[in-house]
PDB file of C-alpha atoms in Angstrom:
ATOM      1  CA  ALA A   1     -47.081 -40.505 -17.598  1.00  0.00           C
ATOM      2  CA  LYS A   2     -43.876 -39.085 -18.250  1.00  0.00           C
ATOM      3  CA  PRO A   3     -41.144 -41.709 -17.547  1.00  0.00           C
ATOM      4  CA  VAL A   4     -38.950 -40.184 -14.930  1.00  0.00           C
ATOM      5  CA  PRO A   5     -35.488 -38.914 -15.842  1.00  0.00           C
ATOM      6  CA  ALA A   6     -32.514 -41.134 -15.466  1.00  0.00           C
ATOM      7  CA  PHE A   7     -29.710 -40.399 -13.562  1.00  0.00           C
ATOM      8  CA  ASN A   8     -26.327 -40.951 -14.861  1.00  0.00           C
ATOM      9  CA  ALA A   9     -24.352 -42.157 -11.650  1.00  0.00           C
ATOM     10  CA  ASP A  10     -20.960 -42.851 -13.942  1.00  0.00           C
ATOM     11  CA  ARG A  11     -21.004 -39.517 -15.583  1.00  0.00           C
ATOM     12  CA  ALA A  12     -21.589 -38.072 -12.319  1.00  0.00           C
ATOM     13  CA  LEU A  13     -18.426 -39.841 -10.954  1.00  0.00           C
ATOM     14  CA  LEU A  14     -16.448 -38.595 -13.850  1.00  0.00           C
ATOM     15  CA  VAL A  15     -17.307 -35.172 -12.683  1.00  0.00           C
ATOM     16  CA  VAL A  16     -16.183 -35.920  -9.592  1.00  0.00           C
ATOM     17  CA  ASP A  17     -12.294 -37.144 -11.160  1.00  0.00           C
ATOM     18  CA  THR A  18     -12.777 -34.234 -13.216  1.00  0.00           C
ATOM     19  CA  GLN A  19     -12.765 -31.424 -10.730  1.00  0.00           C
ATOM     20  CA  ILE A  20     -10.041 -33.623  -8.564  1.00  0.00           C
ATOM     21  CA  ASN A  21      -7.857 -33.088 -11.354  1.00  0.00           C
ATOM     22  CA  PHE A  22      -7.987 -29.205 -11.294  1.00  0.00           C
ATOM     23  CA  GLY A  23      -6.277 -29.816  -8.001  1.00  0.00           C
ATOM     24  CA  PRO A  24      -7.534 -28.092  -4.908  1.00  0.00           C
ATOM     25  CA  ARG A  25     -10.381 -25.400  -6.096  1.00  0.00           C
ATOM     26  CA  VAL A  26      -9.304 -23.054  -3.408  1.00  0.00           C
ATOM     27  CA  PRO A  27     -10.150 -19.364  -4.339  1.00  0.00           C
ATOM     28  CA  ASN A  28      -7.592 -17.792  -6.468  1.00  0.00           C
ATOM     29  CA  SER A  29      -6.067 -21.280  -7.004  1.00  0.00           C
ATOM     30  CA  PRO A  30      -5.250 -22.409 -10.938  1.00  0.00           C
ATOM     31  CA  GLY A  31      -7.668 -25.439  -9.893  1.00  0.00           C
ATOM     32  CA  HIS A  32     -10.414 -22.909  -8.777  1.00  0.00           C
ATOM     33  CA  ASP A  33     -10.041 -20.683 -11.767  1.00  0.00           C
ATOM     34  CA  GLU A  34     -10.479 -23.861 -14.082  1.00  0.00           C
ATOM     35  CA  GLN A  35     -13.325 -25.170 -12.066  1.00  0.00           C
ATOM     36  CA  VAL A  36     -15.338 -21.795 -12.949  1.00  0.00           C
ATOM     37  CA  GLU A  37     -14.397 -21.905 -16.579  1.00  0.00           C
ATOM     38  CA  TRP A  38     -15.398 -25.463 -16.567  1.00  0.00           C
ATOM     39  CA  LEU A  39     -18.169 -25.549 -14.831  1.00  0.00           C
ATOM     40  CA  HIS A  40     -20.019 -22.521 -16.562  1.00  0.00           C
ATOM     41  CA  ALA A  41     -19.454 -24.242 -20.160  1.00  0.00           C
ATOM     42  CA  ALA A  42     -21.293 -27.402 -18.918  1.00  0.00           C
ATOM     43  CA  LEU A  43     -24.077 -25.680 -17.414  1.00  0.00           C
ATOM     44  CA  SER A  44     -24.032 -23.724 -20.935  1.00  0.00           C
ATOM     45  CA  GLU A  45     -24.771 -26.542 -22.553  1.00  0.00           C
ATOM     46  CA  CYS A  46     -27.735 -27.731 -20.624  1.00  0.00           C
ATOM     47  CA  THR A  47     -29.689 -24.273 -20.145  1.00  0.00           C
ATOM     48  CA  GLN A  48     -28.941 -20.913 -21.969  1.00  0.00           C
ATOM     49  CA  ASN A  49     -29.601 -19.326 -18.514  1.00  0.00           C
ATOM     50  CA  VAL A  50     -26.520 -19.422 -17.137  1.00  0.00           C
ATOM     51  CA  GLN A  51     -25.259 -16.368 -15.059  1.00  0.00           C
ATOM     52  CA  ARG A  52     -21.572 -15.622 -13.195  1.00  0.00           C
ATOM     53  CA  GLN A  53     -22.120 -13.478  -9.936  1.00  0.00           C
ATOM     54  CA  THR A  54     -18.690 -12.242  -9.385  1.00  0.00           C
ATOM     55  CA  PHE A  55     -17.495 -10.833  -6.158  1.00  0.00           C
ATOM     56  CA  THR A  56     -14.667 -10.087  -3.527  1.00  0.00           C
ATOM     57  CA  HIS A  57     -13.885 -11.166   0.152  1.00  0.00           C
ATOM     58  CA  ALA A  58     -10.691 -10.229   2.224  1.00  0.00           C
ATOM     59  CA  GLY A  59      -8.746 -13.168   2.718  1.00  0.00           C
ATOM     60  CA  TYR A  60      -6.726 -14.720   5.697  1.00  0.00           C
ATOM     61  CA  ASP A  61      -3.274 -12.619   4.487  1.00  0.00           C
ATOM     62  CA  GLN A  62      -2.811  -9.061   4.408  1.00  0.00           C
ATOM     63  CA  GLY A  63      -4.178  -7.309   1.778  1.00  0.00           C
ATOM     64  CA  GLN A  64      -5.478 -10.345   0.284  1.00  0.00           C
ATOM     65  CA  MET A  65      -8.540 -10.036  -1.683  1.00  0.00           C
ATOM     66  CA  LEU A  66     -10.585 -13.922  -2.678  1.00  0.00           C
ATOM     67  CA  ASN A  67     -11.982 -13.461  -6.186  1.00  0.00           C
ATOM     68  CA  LEU A  68     -15.197 -15.468  -6.234  1.00  0.00           C
ATOM     69  CA  THR A  69     -17.517 -16.757  -8.353  1.00  0.00           C
ATOM     70  CA  ASN A  70     -21.278 -18.171  -7.702  1.00  0.00           C
ATOM     71  CA  ILE A  71     -22.736 -19.878 -10.959  1.00  0.00           C
ATOM     72  CA  ILE A  72     -26.091 -19.866 -11.357  1.00  0.00           C
ATOM     73  CA  ALA A  73     -28.406 -22.102 -13.674  1.00  0.00           C
ATOM     74  CA  SER A  74     -31.910 -21.535 -14.152  1.00  0.00           C
ATOM     75  CA  PHE A  75     -34.412 -23.718 -15.926  1.00  0.00           C
ATOM     76  CA  ASN A  76     -37.929 -22.861 -16.791  1.00  0.00           C
ATOM     77  CA  PRO A  77     -37.308 -18.980 -15.617  1.00  0.00           C
ATOM     78  CA  GLU A  78     -40.742 -17.779 -16.499  1.00  0.00           C
ATOM     79  CA  ALA A  79     -42.131 -19.608 -13.816  1.00  0.00           C
ATOM     80  CA  THR A  80     -43.088 -18.167 -10.633  1.00  0.00           C
ATOM     81  CA  TRP A  81     -43.094 -21.121  -8.950  1.00  0.00           C
ATOM     82  CA  ARG A  82     -39.707 -22.546  -8.136  1.00  0.00           C
ATOM     83  CA  ILE A  83     -37.039 -23.872  -6.191  1.00  0.00           C
ATOM     84  CA  LEU A  84     -33.301 -23.386  -5.778  1.00  0.00           C
ATOM     85  CA  ILE A  85     -30.763 -26.381  -5.260  1.00  0.00           C
ATOM     86  CA  VAL A  86     -27.758 -24.792  -3.675  1.00  0.00           C
ATOM     87  CA  THR A  87     -24.030 -26.769  -3.368  1.00  0.00           C
ATOM     88  CA  HIS A  88     -20.931 -25.245  -3.300  1.00  0.00           C
ATOM     89  CA  PHE A  89     -17.793 -26.163  -5.790  1.00  0.00           C
ATOM     90  CA  ASP A  90     -14.792 -24.395  -3.769  1.00  0.00           C
ATOM     91  CA  SER A  91     -11.911 -26.732  -1.455  1.00  0.00           C
ATOM     92  CA  ARG A  92     -10.937 -26.026   1.966  1.00  0.00           C
ATOM     93  CA  PRO A  93      -7.456 -24.167   1.868  1.00  0.00           C
ATOM     94  CA  TYR A  94      -6.714 -26.213   5.296  1.00  0.00           C
ATOM     95  CA  ALA A  95      -7.176 -29.978   6.000  1.00  0.00           C
ATOM     96  CA  ASP A  96      -7.327 -28.471   9.296  1.00  0.00           C
ATOM     97  CA  GLU A  97      -9.446 -32.101  10.827  1.00  0.00           C
ATOM     98  CA  ASP A  98      -6.772 -34.411   9.393  1.00  0.00           C
ATOM     99  CA  PRO A  99      -5.673 -36.529  11.893  1.00  0.00           C
ATOM    100  CA  ARG A 100      -1.644 -36.422  10.403  1.00  0.00           C
ATOM    101  CA  ASP A 101      -0.627 -32.517  11.570  1.00  0.00           C
ATOM    102  CA  SER A 102       1.933 -32.406   8.551  1.00  0.00           C
ATOM    103  CA  LEU A 103      -1.319 -32.372   6.445  1.00  0.00           C
ATOM    104  CA  ARG A 104      -3.305 -30.060   8.511  1.00  0.00           C
ATOM    105  CA  HIS A 105      -1.928 -26.751   6.177  1.00  0.00           C
ATOM    106  CA  GLN A 106      -2.740 -28.075   2.713  1.00  0.00           C
ATOM    107  CA  ALA A 107      -5.500 -27.660   1.030  1.00  0.00           C
ATOM    108  CA  VAL A 108      -8.101 -30.729   0.491  1.00  0.00           C
ATOM    109  CA  PRO A 109      -9.104 -32.172  -2.746  1.00  0.00           C
ATOM    110  CA  ALA A 110     -12.653 -31.912  -2.285  1.00  0.00           C
ATOM    111  CA  ALA A 111     -13.631 -35.244  -3.577  1.00  0.00           C
ATOM    112  CA  ASN A 112     -16.558 -35.573  -1.543  1.00  0.00           C
ATOM    113  CA  ASP A 113     -17.322 -32.043   0.479  1.00  0.00           C
ATOM    114  CA  GLY A 114     -17.531 -29.601  -2.745  1.00  0.00           C
ATOM    115  CA  GLY A 115     -16.992 -32.732  -5.544  1.00  0.00           C
ATOM    116  CA  SER A 116     -20.012 -34.764  -4.938  1.00  0.00           C
ATOM    117  CA  GLY A 117     -22.736 -32.250  -4.799  1.00  0.00           C
ATOM    118  CA  THR A 118     -21.502 -30.290  -7.844  1.00  0.00           C
ATOM    119  CA  ALA A 119     -21.512 -33.585  -9.652  1.00  0.00           C
ATOM    120  CA  VAL A 120     -25.366 -34.464  -8.729  1.00  0.00           C
ATOM    121  CA  MET A 121     -26.360 -30.815  -9.725  1.00  0.00           C
ATOM    122  CA  LEU A 122     -24.582 -31.105 -12.990  1.00  0.00           C
ATOM    123  CA  GLU A 123     -26.497 -34.782 -13.449  1.00  0.00           C
ATOM    124  CA  LEU A 124     -29.392 -32.718 -12.751  1.00  0.00           C
ATOM    125  CA  ALA A 125     -28.881 -29.951 -15.282  1.00  0.00           C
ATOM    126  CA  ARG A 126     -28.065 -32.152 -17.960  1.00  0.00           C
ATOM    127  CA  ALA A 127     -31.817 -34.294 -16.941  1.00  0.00           C
ATOM    128  CA  MET A 128     -33.542 -31.187 -16.895  1.00  0.00           C
ATOM    129  CA  LYS A 129     -31.868 -29.854 -20.524  1.00  0.00           C
ATOM    130  CA  ASP A 130     -33.729 -33.183 -22.067  1.00  0.00           C
ATOM    131  CA  ASN A 131     -36.907 -33.163 -19.700  1.00  0.00           C
ATOM    132  CA  PRO A 132     -37.542 -29.339 -18.939  1.00  0.00           C
ATOM    133  CA  PRO A 133     -39.363 -29.094 -15.248  1.00  0.00           C
ATOM    134  CA  PRO A 134     -42.554 -28.017 -14.761  1.00  0.00           C
ATOM    135  CA  ILE A 135     -41.751 -25.372 -12.660  1.00  0.00           C
ATOM    136  CA  GLY A 136     -38.715 -23.261 -12.344  1.00  0.00           C
ATOM    137  CA  VAL A 137     -35.631 -24.675 -10.910  1.00  0.00           C
ATOM    138  CA  ASP A 138     -32.280 -22.113  -9.968  1.00  0.00           C
ATOM    139  CA  LEU A 139     -29.457 -24.316  -9.397  1.00  0.00           C
ATOM    140  CA  LEU A 140     -26.689 -22.122  -7.267  1.00  0.00           C
ATOM    141  CA  PHE A 141     -22.956 -23.621  -6.836  1.00  0.00           C
ATOM    142  CA  ASP A 142     -21.746 -21.248  -4.465  1.00  0.00           C
ATOM    143  CA  ASP A 143     -18.348 -20.446  -4.139  1.00  0.00           C
ATOM    144  CA  GLY A 144     -16.216 -19.412  -0.696  1.00  0.00           C
ATOM    145  CA  GLU A 145     -18.329 -22.241   1.069  1.00  0.00           C
ATOM    146  CA  ASP A 146     -15.354 -23.213   3.387  1.00  0.00           C
ATOM    147  CA  TYR A 147     -12.985 -20.514   3.540  1.00  0.00           C
ATOM    148  CA  GLY A 148     -12.979 -20.290   7.313  1.00  0.00           C
ATOM    149  CA  ARG A 149     -10.815 -22.563   9.819  1.00  0.00           C
ATOM    150  CA  TYR A 150     -12.116 -24.468  12.747  1.00  0.00           C
ATOM    151  CA  ASP A 151      -9.491 -23.619  15.089  1.00  0.00           C
ATOM    152  CA  VAL A 152     -10.495 -20.182  15.545  1.00  0.00           C
ATOM    153  CA  ASP A 153     -13.864 -18.179  15.440  1.00  0.00           C
ATOM    154  CA  GLN A 154     -14.217 -17.068  11.672  1.00  0.00           C
ATOM    155  CA  LEU A 155     -17.881 -17.967  10.967  1.00  0.00           C
ATOM    156  CA  GLU A 156     -17.563 -14.585   8.875  1.00  0.00           C
ATOM    157  CA  ARG A 157     -15.807 -16.249   6.706  1.00  0.00           C
ATOM    158  CA  TYR A 158     -18.069 -19.265   6.008  1.00  0.00           C
ATOM    159  CA  PHE A 159     -20.716 -19.432   3.441  1.00  0.00           C
ATOM    160  CA  LEU A 160     -19.257 -16.389   1.507  1.00  0.00           C
ATOM    161  CA  GLY A 161     -21.345 -17.329  -1.852  1.00  0.00           C
ATOM    162  CA  VAL A 162     -24.735 -17.864  -0.354  1.00  0.00           C
ATOM    163  CA  LYS A 163     -24.469 -15.083   1.607  1.00  0.00           C
ATOM    164  CA  ASN A 164     -23.492 -12.760  -1.351  1.00  0.00           C
ATOM    165  CA  PHE A 165     -26.520 -14.527  -3.158  1.00  0.00           C
ATOM    166  CA  VAL A 166     -28.965 -13.330  -0.746  1.00  0.00           C
ATOM    167  CA  GLN A 167     -27.379  -9.808  -0.757  1.00  0.00           C
ATOM    168  CA  SER A 168     -27.406  -9.479  -4.542  1.00  0.00           C
ATOM    169  CA  LYS A 169     -31.048 -11.389  -5.468  1.00  0.00           C
ATOM    170  CA  PRO A 170     -33.882  -9.827  -6.895  1.00  0.00           C
ATOM    171  CA  ALA A 171     -36.239  -8.117  -4.103  1.00  0.00           C
ATOM    172  CA  ASN A 172     -38.839 -10.799  -5.960  1.00  0.00           C
ATOM    173  CA  TYR A 173     -37.087 -13.896  -5.209  1.00  0.00           C
ATOM    174  CA  ASN A 174     -38.670 -16.213  -3.296  1.00  0.00           C
ATOM    175  CA  PRO A 175     -38.300 -19.895  -4.009  1.00  0.00           C
ATOM    176  CA  ARG A 176     -41.032 -21.847  -2.155  1.00  0.00           C
ATOM    177  CA  TYR A 177     -38.279 -24.641  -1.424  1.00  0.00           C
ATOM    178  CA  ALA A 178     -34.325 -24.377  -1.299  1.00  0.00           C
ATOM    179  CA  ILE A 179     -32.395 -27.792  -0.905  1.00  0.00           C
ATOM    180  CA  LEU A 180     -28.912 -27.674   0.341  1.00  0.00           C
ATOM    181  CA  LEU A 181     -26.666 -30.515  -1.164  1.00  0.00           C
TER     182      LEU A 181
END
């Protein structure tokens, strides 16, 4: 039997630190752009099957368009038996749950929500590079997950990346399981 690949928790924590150092990863921000470039490059070191899925969505402000990018890394792309693992990497533009009124209109750093799932999935990608899975595995890093506001009914502003992925996926793409981190 093959040994179980190790998960490098220290390296995953460094991934969280890297993301925090980009600043908030709110769509259309410099931190967001740095995150997309860095994540694409990091995944490209693990598999040659990395694609960007770019799309736009109307933002809050009059006339503002959000420039969004899902990143999809695939392992064993020939396999028909597939699983999908999903996380998001963007930051909430508003800390509307913060108990301090003065911080509620600031973007959150997203160390846990956005940062930790990305760190876990990138570490999985590194493990699969050295230990190719016998089944197909797709890692979806979705964007625009957290753009809505809690204080108003704006559900259409959440889950933007997943909605785009589902609408634009090939008709024959049907993973057996999906795991959301």
